[in-house]
Amino acid sequence: MAGKIVNNYGSLPVVFVSGNGATLTDDKGKRYIDFVAGIGVNCLGHGHPALVRAVQTQAAKALHVSNYYNSDKGLAFADALLEASGMERVYFGNSGAEANEAAIKLARKYGWLATEAVKKARGAAGVPARNEVVTLENSFHGRTLAALAATGQDTFHPPCFAPYPAGFRAIPANDFAALEAAFDETTCALMLECVQGEGGVNLLDARWAQAAAAAARKAGALVIADEVQTGIGRTGYLFASEELGIEPDVITASKGIAGGIPMGACLFRGAARDAFAAGDHQSTFAGNPLAAAAGLAVFAELSKPGFLAHVKAAGERIRSEIAGWRLDMIRDIRGKGLMLGIDFSVDSGANKGVDAAAIQRKCLDAGLCISTAGTHTLRFLPPLVITDAEIDAGLKTLKTVLQSVQ
Ligand SMILES: *Cc1c(COP(=O)(O)O)cnc(C)c1O
């Protein structure tokens, strides 16, 4: 059915043609409640008037001008993001993997500068290079080779793509003992995914994240928060790292940042601020005025009073409704804001390991788009503007499907 598009995604057999809010319509006119939002991308839902207007207006003015120059929208979006996040510089890219690639290069450059400074002070002999990036087991950082190397899941490292870039090591999350020997003078960064999305919607313990950030900093390393999925508003905070209290030196964002136009951002400050010099890292399309105009429109909506409170309340509505079903197959409901997972893991006694992908497929047939994270977790990433009525309609379908497989 996917025709000649590369068969990489295992796409489901549906062809969407339009959407409105948290509802999608396929080529046969069938309607679906959308709890996926393009993997957390369509944060304002489909057809949001302010976003549509911003994109249409900008398309008529200037789509792209190249980073040889500045654009008014690029400058304005940079200012808005930096002011809201307390960061000092931004590198725009086009995707999450590219935002992380920029963060990794920034950390390497920072480490290299630090190593050179030590060599100068002490003499070159015996000074180890500060170039290792410490990440977390079960993390996901993207599909370029460096982002895969950073990803702490062996399933993402098949031998067919070897060799992977060196200089990455994963430690277990929420394990205080693992911090004792985690960082030294060879560490250039600790890279944390604030809520592990692809890995199963796993939460970081804030006390552990703070201890990890402090230990990394003490060893002279940067702290990078990968907020490609949690970023802008998804968890009910502008950035999930705010709630964790880790004050990152570098934040990466992408998915929802421009509401559906490809855009990524690597934000940084402090010790990381001046590491990049002209020519160190570039991309042709990065931060073009169309993407920046879309980003500004998303940001304006997100900044309205009550927006983030709605995200939190909508997430609570989903959790409490599902908890009320008291289905044995559900072992856990976890997440933050509108980034939630239902866990059907094998060890829940009554349940012998319900396959999340099979449920996803049944939901689709019944008119609900929902995604998975790993084998046994169903993942919710609905539009941040989803209404109570849309939530209730989607959950009604989900409940029927779950009861049918129970
Ligand atoms: C999706 C995701 C990425 C990769 O983003 P792409 O836009 O697919 O390259 C990286 N990190 C996290 C946490 C993600 O969720």
PDB file of C-alpha atoms and ligand atoms in Angstrom, residues 95-98 100 140-143 193 198 226 228-229 254-255, ligand 1:
ATOM      1  CA  SER A  95      15.185  17.387  13.023  1.00  0.00           C
ATOM      2  CA  GLY A  96      15.787  15.852  16.419  1.00  0.00           C
ATOM      3  CA  ALA A  97      18.760  13.794  15.316  1.00  0.00           C
ATOM      4  CA  GLU A  98      20.387  16.898  13.869  1.00  0.00           C
ATOM      5  CA  ASN A 100      21.459  16.098  18.991  1.00  0.00           C
ATOM      6  CA  PHE A 140      16.795   7.117  22.288  1.00  0.00           C
ATOM      7  CA  HIS A 141      18.604   9.994  20.599  1.00  0.00           C
ATOM      8  CA  GLY A 142      17.898   9.570  16.871  1.00  0.00           C
ATOM      9  CA  ARG A 143      18.950   7.707  13.738  1.00  0.00           C
ATOM     10  CA  GLU A 193      16.522  12.110  27.855  1.00  0.00           C
ATOM     11  CA  GLU A 198      10.892   5.461  22.593  1.00  0.00           C
ATOM     12  CA  ASP A 226      17.542  15.747  24.986  1.00  0.00           C
ATOM     13  CA  VAL A 228      13.318  16.438  21.383  1.00  0.00           C
ATOM     14  CA  GLN A 229      10.129  14.713  22.540  1.00  0.00           C
ATOM     15  CA  SER A 254      12.483  19.336  17.780  1.00  0.00           C
ATOM     16  CA  LYS A 255       9.279  17.313  17.265  1.00  0.00           C
TER      17      LYS A 255
HETATM   18  C1  LIG B   1      12.315  11.513  18.048  1.00  0.00           C
HETATM   19  C2  LIG B   1      13.486  11.695  18.920  1.00  0.00           C
HETATM   20  C3  LIG B   1      14.760  11.948  18.391  1.00  0.00           C
HETATM   21  C4  LIG B   1      15.023  11.950  16.902  1.00  0.00           C
HETATM   22  O1  LIG B   1      14.319  12.942  16.236  1.00  0.00           O
HETATM   23  P1  LIG B   1      14.197  12.899  14.633  1.00  0.00           P
HETATM   24  O2  LIG B   1      13.478  14.166  14.312  1.00  0.00           O
HETATM   25  O3  LIG B   1      13.428  11.674  14.291  1.00  0.00           O
HETATM   26  O4  LIG B   1      15.560  12.864  14.088  1.00  0.00           O
HETATM   27  C5  LIG B   1      15.787  12.193  19.272  1.00  0.00           C
HETATM   28  N1  LIG B   1      15.608  12.178  20.602  1.00  0.00           N
HETATM   29  C6  LIG B   1      14.401  11.931  21.145  1.00  0.00           C
HETATM   30  C7  LIG B   1      14.242  11.948  22.628  1.00  0.00           C
HETATM   31  C8  LIG B   1      13.302  11.670  20.332  1.00  0.00           C
HETATM   32  O5  LIG B   1      12.105  11.401  20.862  1.00  0.00           O
END
